[in-house]
Amino acid sequence: MKLSPDTAELLARARGDLRMGVPVVLADGGRAVLMAAAETLTPERLAAMRKLGGNPVLVITARRAETLKARAYDGGIARIPLPEEADIGWVVDVADPAGDLMHPLKGPLPTLREGDPSLARLSMPLLKSARLLPAAVILDIPEGPAFAANEGLTLLDASRIAPEMALAPTLQEVVSARVPLAVSSAGRVHVFRPEDGGEEHYAIEIGKPARDRPVLARLHSACFTGDLLGSLKCDCGAQLRAALKQMGDEGAGVLLYLNQEGRGIGLANKMRAYSLQDQGFDTVEANHRLGFEDDERDFRIGANILKTMGFGAVRLLTNNPRKVEMMERAGVQVAERVPLKVGHTPENAAYLATKAKKSGHLL
């Protein structure tokens, strides 16, 4: 009988540790690093890392490095040696762009060119999947497995977690139940739970859509501010309600409500992006300053839910051509792209213009 966690379960444990400020150990063969999230690292743990000897390094993405005018010699990341006098405030200032305009001169920031960057590179998708800022303090340590065991830290084998993180999450339907809705009394909500310990996703089925022809469908990413609060900064809430109404009017459809807030960066980072937008940056620039790409969502999740429910072809309610491409690549035929042009307000005009210009949305 096997009771110990598998690779996916260890990854889920590591995400929880990092969110709470607990370091983890990444190992690859004979090499290992102690890794802590810059966002949640405490002064006490930073001091403890320094006492281990060696030279701590702050790892940031190439997007964040570009903002700081630091060289990203390792492709998608830059490794910045921590100065001896650097405290937790310095770490946060480099990792978090909140104070960039108030304290623009953080450098010069020398970056490393030598050494193996593979474990440092692996830390970035791990932090992103934990919905944390993509910035990590790492320290090379000897005898990684023994160190992890002695300190009670989660040990991650790089050769196993790298391919695991590249996979689309496997989802299981937990339950479905009838939920009469304003747009249709024949509503049914399906709850899907990913096996990697991530957030649950939902499918709202309207009527009894046939499985043998394209179904009217929408992949809607969760938007707490737009969907629940009626925010005027985006068009999400209006799109959600319009999509459900159109499905109700036609008598059938399926809306996938995917917990990928803020284009996949999480609500806290989305609010950070909003704060940067108040400083004059557009939505894409704000994501880049935080260290993220334009869009961090994984649309394979939606495709897998549709296939699990028996839908092989869709009429997709979207203005985003990327969703069409991702559905096709994931094995779901898009018979038609159905425009969804609603929710334009004076407050979101610049946001929508950026989506059209930089992200290719057809508005």
Steps between C-alpha positions, in 0.01 A plus 500: 500500500637839394428798725776739394413788264562473126654777288175693445422485871849620593455792261171592668672482839785720372257764373338516841838523673616784277177696552556472877863610477652156552795420268520183293796304365544447125740221408642376172748214521778604734402867507237666719377848590298638786222710348275760664235726347620861515144616570454294817859471624546636854806683636561209739506241222719719280746530790488123548578445131800732524633308801520187287787658307524542126355779291121544483363601161178680410340345192256707292343452158637661188188720489575645844871523417418708193318751720801520733752528213666178619646247256315168473787277391308181570222538246179541696661600830764720658704405809598794721752437781374642830729776624634437851302795635175401328210451741148375439396851393756491219374161387139618490591824321665306219227236483194725526452796262265686736768755586682517166395857426572619855842329509602461135873447561532146636819417318724455338405134545776261391375160385676165488613337177683199642363187658202278430176705498264203464378488861466878510297485180274230647412726793308744279214277375475356851441846647259596223295187564482604868363841387800677652728763349754320278807584707696256716797508733708186446814365660714206392519240776690172530316174565158631404293192598669476840457875559130481411448205733684668790303824463165340418485672159327379185749346257428525128686295239548727197503210254149408614331832566608675178303265272213489753461880491495498120195272491144626488333419834295182510149581620235283658133590516406509868126562476229663290162630604203682349507876563210702355641824361351833401584427135371144510321282752688209343844579643751250633831573672789251472798528737840380373794453736859484366713216632793737554330667797418816308178699504175341386339597170130501409288420198153656478283300264191671359222268380603168353756584230555227242841335494490415129517859370685819594381642832481871577779535756700759689826463691464770765791572730398597853492875562408582860494873437299487177274200555408565864566868565398646165839663439507741207873443437430191284224341293501163679175526695309618196646216292405242763139615515469544122638152434255338744210699353586393145516137611165541674347661190624212282391242757838329532866570569786449741699768682828400662586716802876454536679614814780681316454847647690789342600304189642229723704709747253493789295770668781646714726546199208633296450769765872576478453541124203732560715710731764527228231599250411786733865610461455522123595156366265303277385148589779324305773731631375445855523121461854530364614724784372237744703235321215327317423445133203668331279199574585214737176303458489135393208452263570125483303478826185617322556268207543201732177581686308526173636165380423338836140619464480349152532816289736473205400813311391849609366830382731706716381827652820704502682801361837334565649309203747334737217309661400367160857388428540337842170312466601365161845397625342326799272294281173697513373614161387862482227501236431871547633796696202690638586865586414628847522878478344633818599693810683794342519793744697826513696349792620196304554661159880508535504143638301368203717695255810334650339155474431567131841649422731278705306179556319476167143507633246566227296787640 
